Amino acid sequence: MDPRVQQFMAMIKARNPGENEFHQAVQEVAESLIPFIEENPKYKHAKILERIAEPERIIIFRVPWLDDKGEVQINRGYRIQMNSAIGPYKGGLRLHPTVNLGILKFLAFEQVLKNSLTTLPMGGAKGGSDFDPKGKSDNEVMRFCQSFMSELFRYIGNDTDVPAGDIGVGGREIGYLFGQYKRLKNEFTGVLTGKGIEWGGSLIRPEATGYGATYFAQEMLATRGDSLKGKIVCISGSGNVAQYATEKVTEFGGKVVTSSDSNGFIYDPKGIDAEKLKFIMELKNVKRGRIKEYAEKYGVEYFEGKRPWIIKCDMAMPNATQNEINETDAKLLIKNGCICVSEGANMPSTPEAVEVFLNAQILYGPGKAANAGGVATSGLEMTQNSMRLPWSREEVDEKLQTIMKNIHKTCVKYGTKENGFINYVDGANIGGFVKVANAMIAQGVV
Ligand code: NDP
Ligand code: 2IT
C-alpha cells in the first residue's frame, strides 16, 4: 500500500475504531485521491480529505414504540449529516437489523461524492435504524416510523436535510414518516423524497436507481462498441433496485436469469420476463414473501444460502447490499466470461473483488457512479416540489438519462489511464471530489 494511504488510514482507524465498512469506503477513496491531491496541493493545504472523512454532525436517538401485543420495543435511530458544502444534506434511511454507526458512516461518506457526481446541488447524509421491518405488521411499521420521526424532525427540513428510502424503506415507510413530519411541523414541504405521486412525489423515482444503473451499464458497454442486447445478466436482490434493473435490462434486450433475497437465489435460464417480474413485485412489495416462492411457481432451481455469482453471465448487477461479491465470486465471474459489472447497491464488492475486476480490465462501474440515478431523481423531485409543478414521466426519464450520461463522462474524464482503460473507481472518486473540495475551500475553514 502507498505509505501516504497507510498513514492516513492509521489516523482514520484510530479515530473511528471498529467501523470496518467506514474504513473500507474511506480507504478506497483515499487510494484514488491521495495521488490526485499531491498533484493539486491546494486540496492538501486545506486538509479537504481529512475534513470530508469527519461527519459535520451525527444524531443518535432512542426510538421507543409499542408492538401489536402492547409490549414496549426500543430501537436506535441515526442520522449522519456528512457534508453540506454543495447543498442541503441528502441521502436515504435504512431499516435493517445490521444497521450500526460504521455502516451508516460508510453510506453517508459515499453519498457525498455520489451526490456531487449527479451535478445537482445536494450534500451528503444517511440515516436509519436497527429496526427490522420483516415480519412486522403495517401498524407496527407505522408506529415505529412515527416514533423515529418524532425525534428526527428537529434536524431535517427541505433546505436542511432531505431523507429518502434505502434498504427496508420504500413508499409505505416514506408515507408514514412524511405524515408524522407534516403533523409535527404543520408544513407541507418536500422534506422527504420518494413520496407518493398524489402527494408530492416524482414520476420515475421508484424506477430511477435500477434504470439508472442500467443506463450506466449501457454507457460503459458503448465505450467498447457493445450493448446490452443478447447479454445474460445476473442480478442479486429482489427489492426496489433489483426489480427496476430487471425491467430495464429486459427492455434493452438483455436476459436476467437470477433474483435473490437474504435466504438464497433463483436461477431461471429462460429469463425473468415482464410477467414473471410482475410476480416478483407482487411477492416482494405486497405479500412480502420469500424469493423461493418464484422457484415453486415457475419450476426453476432455487439455491438456498447462495448468491447468484456462481451462474455464468456476461454482466453482473449486485443490487442487494454491501460486500456481497468477494474475491472468490469476482474470480469466478471473470472466469465465466463476465465483462461488465454495474453496481446498483452501495459498495457491494469487497476491496479484493474490486482489485480482481480492475486487474482484468473489465467494465466495472462502482456504486457511487452506477447507482446515482436514484438520488439524482430525488434531486429532480426536490426541484418539482420547489416549483410546485410536476414533470411528466418522459421529462424525468430524459433528465435521468442525461444525468447518467454526464456521470459517465465525468468518470471517463478523471479515470482514463494511459493505455486507454477507464478506471471508473478513480474517475468517480476524483470526479465527485473536485466540486465538493472547491466549494469547501471557497467557504473557508468551516
Ligand atoms: P430493498 O429493501 O428494496 O431490497 C433489498 C434487497 O436486498 C432485498 O431483496 C433483500 O433481501 C436483499 N438484502 C438486503 N440485505 C441483505 C443482506 N444483508 N444479505 C443478502 N441480501 C440482502 O432495498 P433497495 O433495493 O432500495 O436497496 C438495495 C441496495 O441498493 C442497497 O445497497 C442500497 O443502499 C442501494 N441503493 C438504493 C437506492 C434506492 O433508491 N432505493 C439508491 C442507491 C442505492 P431480504 O428481503 O431477504 O432482506
Ligand atoms: O444510496 C442512495 O443513493 C439512496 N438510497 C437514495 C438516496 C436519496 O436521497 O434518494
Short mmCIF file of C-alpha atoms and ligand atoms in Angstrom, two decimals:
data_model
loop_
_atom_site.label_atom_id
_atom_site.label_comp_id
_atom_site.label_asym_id
_atom_site.label_seq_id
_atom_site.Cartn_x
_atom_site.Cartn_y
_atom_site.Cartn_z
CA MET A 1 0.00 0.00 0.00
CA ASP A 2 1.10 3.58 -0.73
CA PRO A 3 2.67 4.78 2.58
CA ARG A 4 0.64 8.02 2.39
CA VAL A 5 -2.59 6.00 2.25
CA GLN A 6 -1.32 3.80 5.08
CA GLN A 7 -0.60 6.82 7.28
CA PHE A 8 -3.97 8.40 6.52
CA MET A 9 -5.80 5.13 7.23
CA ALA A 10 -3.97 4.68 10.54
CA MET A 11 -5.43 8.04 11.61
CA ILE A 12 -8.93 7.10 10.36
CA LYS A 13 -8.86 3.75 12.15
CA ALA A 14 -7.62 5.28 15.40
CA ARG A 15 -10.36 7.93 15.34
CA ASN A 16 -13.15 5.54 14.30
CA PRO A 17 -12.42 2.22 16.00
CA GLY A 18 -14.39 -0.84 14.90
CA GLU A 19 -16.15 0.89 11.99
CA ASN A 20 -14.96 -1.60 9.36
CA GLU A 21 -17.27 -0.60 6.50
CA PHE A 22 -16.40 3.06 7.04
CA HIS A 23 -12.68 2.23 6.92
CA GLN A 24 -13.24 0.26 3.71
CA ALA A 25 -15.11 3.09 1.97
CA VAL A 26 -12.61 5.75 3.04
CA GLN A 27 -9.61 3.66 2.02
CA GLU A 28 -10.90 3.11 -1.49
CA VAL A 29 -11.44 6.85 -1.90
CA ALA A 30 -8.08 7.72 -0.32
CA GLU A 31 -6.29 5.41 -2.78
CA SER A 32 -7.80 7.36 -5.69
CA LEU A 33 -7.49 10.80 -4.14
CA ILE A 34 -4.10 10.92 -2.45
CA PRO A 35 -2.11 10.88 -5.71
CA PHE A 36 -4.53 13.46 -7.18
CA ILE A 37 -4.20 15.69 -4.10
CA GLU A 38 -0.38 15.51 -4.34
CA GLU A 39 -0.70 16.99 -7.82
CA ASN A 40 -3.17 19.64 -6.59
CA PRO A 41 -1.62 20.96 -3.35
CA LYS A 42 -4.44 23.43 -2.62
CA TYR A 43 -6.55 20.47 -1.51
CA LYS A 44 -3.71 19.22 0.66
CA HIS A 45 -3.16 22.55 2.41
CA ALA A 46 -6.90 22.91 3.11
CA LYS A 47 -6.92 19.32 4.51
CA ILE A 48 -10.00 18.51 2.45
CA LEU A 49 -9.55 14.73 2.63
CA GLU A 50 -9.24 14.84 6.42
CA ARG A 51 -12.29 17.11 6.62
CA ILE A 52 -14.58 15.07 4.36
CA ALA A 53 -13.87 11.97 6.44
CA GLU A 54 -15.23 13.68 9.57
CA PRO A 55 -19.05 13.99 9.64
CA GLU A 56 -20.35 17.52 10.13
CA ARG A 57 -22.89 16.18 12.63
CA ILE A 58 -24.16 12.83 13.93
CA ILE A 59 -27.51 12.46 15.67
CA ILE A 60 -28.22 9.25 17.62
CA PHE A 61 -31.54 8.80 19.38
CA ARG A 62 -33.85 6.37 21.14
CA VAL A 63 -36.85 5.07 19.17
CA PRO A 64 -39.40 3.51 21.53
CA TRP A 65 -42.62 2.03 20.10
CA LEU A 66 -45.42 -0.33 21.06
CA ASP A 67 -45.78 -3.62 19.19
CA ASP A 68 -49.14 -5.26 18.41
CA LYS A 69 -49.09 -7.09 21.73
CA GLY A 70 -48.76 -3.81 23.59
CA GLU A 71 -45.15 -4.54 24.53
CA VAL A 72 -42.56 -1.73 24.51
CA GLN A 73 -39.81 -2.11 21.92
CA ILE A 74 -36.68 0.01 21.74
CA ASN A 75 -34.56 0.68 18.68
CA ARG A 76 -31.75 3.09 17.94
CA GLY A 77 -32.14 5.84 15.34
CA TYR A 78 -29.34 7.65 13.50
CA ARG A 79 -28.76 10.47 11.05
CA ILE A 80 -25.25 11.15 9.78
CA GLN A 81 -25.05 14.67 8.30
CA MET A 82 -21.80 14.20 6.47
CA ASN A 83 -21.23 17.21 4.22
CA SER A 84 -23.25 20.29 3.22
CA ALA A 85 -20.70 22.09 1.03
CA ILE A 86 -22.74 21.93 -2.18
CA GLY A 87 -26.32 21.68 -0.93
CA PRO A 88 -28.63 20.53 1.85
CA TYR A 89 -27.81 17.11 3.34
CA LYS A 90 -29.39 14.39 1.21
CA GLY A 91 -29.49 10.62 1.44
CA GLY A 92 -31.59 7.62 2.34
CA LEU A 93 -32.77 5.93 5.52
CA ARG A 94 -32.02 2.24 6.03
CA LEU A 95 -34.08 -0.03 8.27
CA HIS A 96 -32.26 -3.32 8.80
CA PRO A 97 -31.14 -5.23 11.92
CA THR A 98 -27.47 -4.92 10.85
CA VAL A 99 -27.55 -1.11 10.85
CA ASN A 100 -24.85 0.47 13.02
CA LEU A 101 -22.80 3.64 13.10
CA GLY A 102 -19.99 2.32 10.88
CA ILE A 103 -22.36 1.16 8.15
CA LEU A 104 -24.25 4.45 8.09
CA LYS A 105 -21.00 6.45 8.07
CA PHE A 106 -19.75 4.48 5.06
CA LEU A 107 -23.04 5.12 3.28
CA ALA A 108 -23.02 8.84 4.16
CA PHE A 109 -19.40 9.17 3.02
CA GLU A 110 -20.16 7.53 -0.34
CA GLN A 111 -23.27 9.70 -0.66
CA VAL A 112 -21.26 12.94 -0.57
CA LEU A 113 -19.27 12.01 -3.68
CA LYS A 114 -22.24 10.35 -5.40
CA ASN A 115 -24.45 13.40 -4.94
CA SER A 116 -21.71 15.62 -6.30
CA LEU A 117 -21.44 13.40 -9.40
CA THR A 118 -25.16 13.89 -10.15
CA THR A 119 -24.40 17.58 -10.98
CA LEU A 120 -27.32 18.60 -8.70
CA PRO A 121 -26.89 20.75 -5.56
CA MET A 122 -27.09 18.12 -2.81
CA GLY A 123 -24.86 17.49 0.20
CA GLY A 124 -24.48 14.00 1.66
CA ALA A 125 -26.19 12.19 4.54
CA LYS A 126 -27.52 8.81 5.59
CA GLY A 127 -29.62 7.53 8.43
CA GLY A 128 -31.78 4.71 9.67
CA SER A 129 -32.24 2.26 12.47
CA ASP A 130 -31.60 -1.31 13.56
CA PHE A 131 -35.39 -1.84 13.38
CA ASP A 132 -36.25 -4.94 11.29
CA PRO A 133 -39.40 -4.35 9.21
CA LYS A 134 -39.53 -8.06 8.29
CA GLY A 135 -42.42 -9.86 9.96
CA LYS A 136 -43.87 -6.61 11.36
CA SER A 137 -47.46 -5.57 10.72
CA ASP A 138 -48.26 -2.32 8.86
CA ASN A 139 -49.37 -0.83 12.17
CA GLU A 140 -46.10 -1.72 13.85
CA VAL A 141 -44.13 -0.19 10.99
CA MET A 142 -46.29 2.93 11.25
CA ARG A 143 -45.77 3.27 14.99
CA PHE A 144 -42.03 2.81 14.56
CA CYS A 145 -41.88 5.42 11.77
CA GLN A 146 -43.91 7.91 13.81
CA SER A 147 -41.61 7.48 16.81
CA PHE A 148 -38.50 7.75 14.61
CA MET A 149 -39.75 10.98 13.04
CA SER A 150 -40.83 12.41 16.39
CA GLU A 151 -37.14 12.86 17.13
CA LEU A 152 -35.64 13.25 13.64
CA PHE A 153 -37.96 16.14 12.64
CA ARG A 154 -35.89 18.63 14.66
CA TYR A 155 -32.85 18.06 12.48
CA ILE A 156 -34.27 17.91 8.94
CA GLY A 157 -36.13 20.23 6.56
CA ASN A 158 -36.45 20.88 2.84
CA ASP A 159 -33.49 23.32 2.92
CA THR A 160 -31.58 21.48 5.67
CA ASP A 161 -31.65 17.73 5.20
CA VAL A 162 -33.90 15.67 2.93
CA PRO A 163 -34.04 11.90 3.70
CA ALA A 164 -35.37 9.22 1.33
CA GLY A 165 -35.53 5.43 1.05
CA ASP A 166 -32.87 2.71 1.16
CA ILE A 167 -32.98 -0.94 2.30
CA GLY A 168 -36.24 -1.52 4.18
CA VAL A 169 -37.62 1.93 3.37
CA GLY A 170 -39.96 2.25 0.40
CA GLY A 171 -43.22 4.04 -0.37
CA ARG A 172 -45.03 2.71 2.70
CA GLU A 173 -42.41 3.94 5.17
CA ILE A 174 -41.89 7.31 3.43
CA GLY A 175 -45.68 7.83 3.73
CA TYR A 176 -45.71 7.24 7.48
CA LEU A 177 -42.60 9.37 8.00
CA PHE A 178 -43.98 12.22 5.89
CA GLY A 179 -47.35 12.16 7.66
CA GLN A 180 -45.70 12.50 11.05
CA TYR A 181 -43.35 15.28 9.91
CA LYS A 182 -46.25 17.27 8.50
CA ARG A 183 -48.22 16.83 11.69
CA LEU A 184 -45.34 17.97 13.90
CA LYS A 185 -44.32 20.96 11.80
CA ASN A 186 -47.69 21.93 10.32
CA GLU A 187 -45.87 22.31 6.98
CA PHE A 188 -46.31 20.55 3.64
CA THR A 189 -42.83 20.66 2.14
CA GLY A 190 -40.52 18.44 0.14
CA VAL A 191 -38.74 17.25 3.31
CA LEU A 192 -38.57 13.65 2.09
CA THR A 193 -38.22 12.19 -1.40
CA GLY A 194 -39.72 9.01 -2.74
CA LYS A 195 -43.16 10.36 -1.83
CA GLY A 196 -46.34 9.00 -3.40
CA ILE A 197 -47.33 10.51 -6.71
CA GLU A 198 -50.54 12.06 -5.29
CA TRP A 199 -48.69 13.91 -2.53
CA GLY A 200 -45.57 15.47 -3.99
CA GLY A 201 -43.63 12.51 -5.35
CA SER A 202 -41.90 12.37 -8.73
CA LEU A 203 -42.68 10.00 -11.55
CA ILE A 204 -39.77 7.61 -12.21
CA ARG A 205 -38.33 7.96 -8.66
CA PRO A 206 -39.23 4.34 -7.80
CA GLU A 207 -37.65 3.15 -11.06
CA ALA A 208 -34.68 5.54 -11.00
CA THR A 209 -31.92 3.56 -9.29
CA GLY A 210 -32.43 0.36 -11.30
CA TYR A 211 -32.98 2.24 -14.55
CA GLY A 212 -30.00 4.46 -13.86
CA ALA A 213 -27.65 1.53 -13.18
CA THR A 214 -28.79 0.00 -16.46
CA TYR A 215 -28.26 3.26 -18.38
CA PHE A 216 -24.79 3.42 -16.83
CA ALA A 217 -24.06 -0.16 -17.96
CA GLN A 218 -25.21 0.76 -21.46
CA GLU A 219 -22.80 3.74 -21.47
CA MET A 220 -19.91 1.56 -20.29
CA LEU A 221 -20.64 -1.11 -22.92
CA ALA A 222 -20.83 1.58 -25.63
CA THR A 223 -17.19 2.53 -24.95
CA ARG A 224 -16.34 -0.91 -26.37
CA GLY A 225 -18.86 -0.74 -29.19
CA ASP A 226 -21.10 -3.17 -27.32
CA SER A 227 -24.62 -3.07 -25.85
CA LEU A 228 -26.96 -4.99 -23.56
CA LYS A 229 -28.64 -6.75 -26.45
CA GLY A 230 -28.37 -10.51 -26.01
CA LYS A 231 -26.43 -10.28 -22.75
CA ILE A 232 -27.04 -12.78 -19.96
CA VAL A 233 -27.31 -10.82 -16.73
CA CYS A 234 -27.09 -11.98 -13.10
CA ILE A 235 -28.90 -9.69 -10.69
CA SER A 236 -28.87 -10.02 -6.91
CA GLY A 237 -31.61 -8.69 -4.65
CA SER A 238 -35.32 -8.59 -5.40
CA GLY A 239 -36.13 -5.23 -3.85
CA ASN A 240 -36.59 -1.80 -5.36
CA VAL A 241 -33.30 -1.55 -7.23
CA ALA A 242 -33.25 -5.16 -8.47
CA GLN A 243 -36.84 -5.02 -9.75
CA TYR A 244 -36.38 -1.98 -11.97
CA ALA A 245 -32.93 -3.05 -13.14
CA THR A 246 -34.53 -6.32 -14.24
CA GLU A 247 -37.23 -4.39 -16.11
CA LYS A 248 -34.80 -2.07 -17.93
CA VAL A 249 -32.21 -4.73 -18.80
CA THR A 250 -35.00 -6.83 -20.33
CA GLU A 251 -36.31 -3.81 -22.25
CA PHE A 252 -32.78 -3.29 -23.67
CA GLY A 253 -32.68 -6.87 -24.94
CA GLY A 254 -30.72 -8.47 -22.11
CA LYS A 255 -31.79 -11.63 -20.30
CA VAL A 256 -31.92 -11.52 -16.49
CA VAL A 257 -31.53 -15.06 -15.15
CA THR A 258 -31.32 -14.59 -11.38
CA SER A 259 -33.12 -12.91 -8.49
CA SER A 260 -32.30 -13.25 -4.79
CA ASP A 261 -33.06 -12.30 -1.22
CA SER A 262 -31.20 -12.82 2.03
CA ASN A 263 -32.17 -16.52 2.04
CA GLY A 264 -31.00 -17.57 -1.42
CA PHE A 265 -31.41 -17.10 -5.17
CA ILE A 266 -33.43 -18.47 -8.06
CA TYR A 267 -31.96 -19.32 -11.47
CA ASP A 268 -34.31 -19.00 -14.42
CA PRO A 269 -32.37 -19.82 -17.61
CA LYS A 270 -35.28 -18.70 -19.78
CA GLY A 271 -35.08 -15.22 -18.29
CA ILE A 272 -37.28 -13.18 -15.95
CA ASP A 273 -39.72 -11.64 -18.42
CA ALA A 274 -42.32 -8.93 -17.75
CA GLU A 275 -44.94 -11.36 -16.44
CA LYS A 276 -42.51 -13.08 -14.06
CA LEU A 277 -41.24 -9.71 -12.87
CA LYS A 278 -44.83 -8.75 -12.04
CA PHE A 279 -44.99 -11.87 -9.88
CA ILE A 280 -41.79 -10.84 -8.07
CA MET A 281 -43.13 -7.33 -7.49
CA GLU A 282 -46.38 -8.62 -6.02
CA LEU A 283 -44.47 -11.19 -3.93
CA LYS A 284 -41.98 -8.67 -2.54
CA ASN A 285 -43.90 -5.38 -2.40
CA VAL A 286 -47.36 -6.58 -1.38
CA LYS A 287 -47.17 -10.10 0.10
CA ARG A 288 -43.67 -9.51 1.48
CA GLY A 289 -42.80 -13.17 0.83
CA ARG A 290 -39.55 -15.03 0.00
CA ILE A 291 -37.97 -15.44 -3.46
CA LYS A 292 -38.10 -19.21 -3.01
CA GLU A 293 -41.78 -18.99 -3.98
CA TYR A 294 -40.70 -17.99 -7.52
CA ALA A 295 -38.93 -21.33 -7.90
CA GLU A 296 -42.05 -23.16 -6.77
CA LYS A 297 -44.31 -21.16 -9.10
CA TYR A 298 -42.16 -21.42 -12.25
CA GLY A 299 -40.44 -24.73 -11.59
CA VAL A 300 -36.88 -23.39 -11.66
CA GLU A 301 -33.91 -24.07 -9.43
CA TYR A 302 -33.53 -22.41 -6.00
CA PHE A 303 -30.16 -22.17 -4.27
CA GLU A 304 -30.62 -21.84 -0.51
CA GLY A 305 -27.98 -19.70 1.25
CA LYS A 306 -26.13 -18.97 -2.02
CA ARG A 307 -25.53 -15.83 -4.08
CA PRO A 308 -26.07 -15.61 -7.86
CA TRP A 309 -22.40 -15.16 -8.86
CA ILE A 310 -21.91 -18.90 -9.46
CA ILE A 311 -24.11 -18.63 -12.56
CA LYS A 312 -22.36 -17.96 -15.87
CA CYS A 313 -23.17 -14.46 -17.17
CA ASP A 314 -21.95 -11.61 -19.38
CA MET A 315 -22.85 -8.96 -16.86
CA ALA A 316 -23.44 -8.78 -13.11
CA MET A 317 -25.58 -6.26 -11.25
CA PRO A 318 -25.21 -6.59 -7.48
CA ASN A 319 -28.37 -4.88 -6.22
CA ALA A 320 -28.74 -6.16 -2.64
CA THR A 321 -26.18 -4.96 -0.09
CA GLN A 322 -22.55 -4.19 0.82
CA ASN A 323 -19.78 -6.78 0.39
CA GLU A 324 -21.96 -9.30 -1.43
CA ILE A 325 -19.25 -10.05 -4.03
CA ASN A 326 -15.99 -11.34 -2.57
CA GLU A 327 -12.69 -12.21 -4.23
CA THR A 328 -13.74 -15.79 -5.00
CA ASP A 329 -17.02 -14.62 -6.54
CA ALA A 330 -15.19 -12.00 -8.62
CA LYS A 331 -12.66 -14.54 -9.93
CA LEU A 332 -15.45 -16.92 -10.86
CA LEU A 333 -17.38 -14.17 -12.64
CA ILE A 334 -14.31 -13.30 -14.72
CA LYS A 335 -13.56 -16.97 -15.42
CA ASN A 336 -17.14 -17.41 -16.63
CA GLY A 337 -16.76 -14.55 -19.10
CA CYS A 338 -18.35 -11.63 -17.26
CA ILE A 339 -17.29 -8.38 -18.98
CA CYS A 340 -19.30 -5.79 -17.10
CA VAL A 341 -20.34 -5.09 -13.50
CA SER A 342 -22.75 -2.24 -12.77
CA GLU A 343 -23.38 -1.76 -9.05
CA GLY A 344 -26.95 -0.87 -8.06
CA ALA A 345 -26.08 -1.48 -4.41
CA ASN A 346 -23.66 0.60 -2.34
CA MET A 347 -20.17 -0.95 -2.03
CA PRO A 348 -21.35 -4.47 -2.96
CA SER A 349 -17.82 -5.60 -3.94
CA THR A 350 -15.10 -6.17 -1.36
CA PRO A 351 -11.76 -4.39 -1.99
CA GLU A 352 -10.27 -7.72 -3.13
CA ALA A 353 -13.12 -8.21 -5.61
CA VAL A 354 -12.66 -4.68 -6.96
CA GLU A 355 -8.98 -5.45 -7.50
CA VAL A 356 -9.88 -8.57 -9.47
CA PHE A 357 -12.20 -6.53 -11.73
CA LEU A 358 -9.67 -3.75 -12.27
CA ASN A 359 -6.82 -6.18 -12.97
CA ALA A 360 -8.99 -7.97 -15.52
CA GLN A 361 -9.77 -4.54 -17.03
CA ILE A 362 -13.46 -5.30 -17.39
CA LEU A 363 -16.10 -2.56 -17.36
CA TYR A 364 -16.53 -2.02 -13.63
CA GLY A 365 -18.98 0.71 -12.57
CA PRO A 366 -18.79 1.36 -8.81
CA GLY A 367 -21.97 2.12 -6.89
CA LYS A 368 -21.37 5.78 -6.32
CA ALA A 369 -21.48 6.32 -10.09
CA ALA A 370 -23.72 3.50 -11.30
CA ASN A 371 -26.50 3.84 -8.70
CA ALA A 372 -26.56 7.65 -8.57
CA GLY A 373 -29.74 7.75 -10.67
CA GLY A 374 -31.82 7.18 -7.53
CA VAL A 375 -30.61 10.21 -5.62
CA ALA A 376 -30.44 12.23 -8.85
CA THR A 377 -34.16 11.67 -9.36
CA SER A 378 -34.69 12.56 -5.70
CA GLY A 379 -32.99 15.84 -6.63
CA LEU A 380 -35.47 16.20 -9.50
CA GLU A 381 -38.30 15.54 -7.03
CA MET A 382 -36.95 18.39 -4.86
CA THR A 383 -36.92 20.69 -7.90
CA GLN A 384 -40.53 19.85 -8.74
CA ASN A 385 -41.54 20.39 -5.10
CA SER A 386 -39.86 23.83 -5.09
CA MET A 387 -41.59 24.81 -8.33
CA ARG A 388 -44.84 23.20 -7.17
CA LEU A 389 -45.13 21.76 -10.67
CA PRO A 390 -44.79 18.10 -11.66
CA TRP A 391 -42.95 16.87 -14.73
CA SER A 392 -44.16 14.05 -16.99
CA ARG A 393 -42.65 10.54 -16.97
CA GLU A 394 -40.84 11.28 -20.21
CA GLU A 395 -39.36 14.54 -18.93
CA VAL A 396 -38.00 12.94 -15.76
CA ASP A 397 -36.68 9.87 -17.59
CA GLU A 398 -34.94 12.04 -20.17
CA LYS A 399 -33.30 14.10 -17.41
CA LEU A 400 -32.24 10.89 -15.64
CA GLN A 401 -30.66 9.56 -18.84
CA THR A 402 -28.79 12.84 -19.40
CA ILE A 403 -27.52 12.78 -15.80
CA MET A 404 -26.29 9.17 -16.12
CA LYS A 405 -24.50 10.09 -19.38
CA ASN A 406 -22.86 13.06 -17.68
CA ILE A 407 -21.73 10.95 -14.72
CA HIS A 408 -20.22 8.52 -17.20
CA LYS A 409 -18.42 11.38 -18.97
CA THR A 410 -17.04 12.63 -15.65
CA CYS A 411 -15.71 9.14 -14.88
CA VAL A 412 -14.07 8.97 -18.32
CA LYS A 413 -12.53 12.41 -17.81
CA TYR A 414 -10.93 11.61 -14.46
CA GLY A 415 -10.47 7.86 -14.79
CA THR A 416 -8.93 7.20 -18.22
CA LYS A 417 -5.45 5.69 -17.92
CA GLU A 418 -2.54 5.97 -20.37
CA ASN A 419 -3.41 2.66 -22.06
CA GLY A 420 -6.99 3.88 -22.58
CA PHE A 421 -8.51 1.73 -19.82
CA ILE A 422 -11.23 3.58 -17.94
CA ASN A 423 -10.82 3.11 -14.21
CA TYR A 424 -14.31 4.12 -13.09
CA VAL A 425 -13.28 3.88 -9.42
CA ASP A 426 -10.71 6.66 -9.76
CA GLY A 427 -12.99 8.52 -12.16
CA ALA A 428 -15.94 8.55 -9.76
CA ASN A 429 -13.86 9.32 -6.67
CA ILE A 430 -11.92 12.20 -8.22
CA GLY A 431 -14.86 13.49 -10.28
CA GLY A 432 -17.11 13.56 -7.21
CA PHE A 433 -14.41 15.11 -5.02
CA VAL A 434 -13.43 18.16 -7.08
CA LYS A 435 -16.71 20.07 -6.78
CA VAL A 436 -17.07 19.40 -3.05
CA ALA A 437 -13.43 20.30 -2.39
CA ASN A 438 -13.63 23.56 -4.34
CA ALA A 439 -16.83 24.53 -2.52
CA MET A 440 -15.20 23.79 0.84
CA ILE A 441 -12.17 25.92 0.01
CA ALA A 442 -14.42 28.79 -1.12
CA GLN A 443 -16.42 28.59 2.13
CA GLY A 444 -13.37 28.78 4.40
CA VAL A 445 -12.47 26.63 7.37
CA VAL A 446 -15.95 25.55 8.48
P1 NDP B 1 -34.88 -3.15 -0.66
O1 NDP B 1 -35.09 -3.18 0.79
O2 NDP B 1 -35.99 -2.76 -1.56
O3 NDP B 1 -34.31 -4.54 -1.19
C1 NDP B 1 -33.14 -5.07 -0.67
C2 NDP B 1 -32.88 -6.42 -1.29
O4 NDP B 1 -31.59 -6.87 -0.94
C3 NDP B 1 -33.85 -7.49 -0.81
O5 NDP B 1 -34.01 -8.46 -1.80
C4 NDP B 1 -33.11 -8.04 0.41
O6 NDP B 1 -33.49 -9.36 0.76
C5 NDP B 1 -31.69 -8.01 -0.07
N1 NDP B 1 -30.79 -7.84 1.07
C6 NDP B 1 -30.78 -6.82 1.95
N2 NDP B 1 -29.84 -7.00 2.89
C7 NDP B 1 -29.26 -8.18 2.60
C8 NDP B 1 -28.22 -8.92 3.21
N3 NDP B 1 -27.61 -8.47 4.31
N4 NDP B 1 -27.86 -10.08 2.61
C9 NDP B 1 -28.49 -10.54 1.50
N5 NDP B 1 -29.49 -9.88 0.89
C10 NDP B 1 -29.86 -8.72 1.43
O7 NDP B 1 -33.64 -2.14 -0.86
P2 NDP B 1 -33.15 -1.39 -2.20
O8 NDP B 1 -33.43 -2.18 -3.40
O9 NDP B 1 -33.63 0.00 -2.11
O10 NDP B 1 -31.57 -1.33 -1.93
C11 NDP B 1 -30.66 -2.29 -2.44
C12 NDP B 1 -29.27 -1.69 -2.49
O11 NDP B 1 -29.29 -0.55 -3.35
C13 NDP B 1 -28.71 -1.20 -1.17
O12 NDP B 1 -27.31 -1.39 -1.16
C14 NDP B 1 -29.00 0.31 -1.21
O13 NDP B 1 -28.12 1.03 -0.39
C15 NDP B 1 -28.74 0.58 -2.69
N6 NDP B 1 -29.34 1.79 -3.23
C16 NDP B 1 -30.69 2.03 -3.13
C17 NDP B 1 -31.21 3.17 -3.69
C18 NDP B 1 -32.67 3.43 -3.66
O14 NDP B 1 -33.09 4.43 -4.26
N7 NDP B 1 -33.51 2.62 -3.06
C19 NDP B 1 -30.36 4.17 -4.35
C20 NDP B 1 -28.98 3.79 -4.46
C21 NDP B 1 -28.50 2.64 -3.90
P3 NDP B 1 -34.45 -9.59 2.01
O15 NDP B 1 -35.83 -9.18 1.54
O16 NDP B 1 -34.34 -11.02 2.34
O17 NDP B 1 -33.95 -8.70 3.12
O1 2IT B 2 -27.97 5.26 -1.63
C1 2IT B 2 -28.71 6.10 -2.17
O2 2IT B 2 -28.29 6.88 -3.03
C2 2IT B 2 -30.13 6.12 -1.80
N1 2IT B 2 -30.54 5.27 -1.01
C3 2IT B 2 -31.04 7.16 -2.35
C4 2IT B 2 -30.92 8.46 -1.57
C5 2IT B 2 -31.90 9.52 -1.94
O3 2IT B 2 -31.84 10.56 -1.26
O4 2IT B 2 -32.70 9.37 -2.87
#
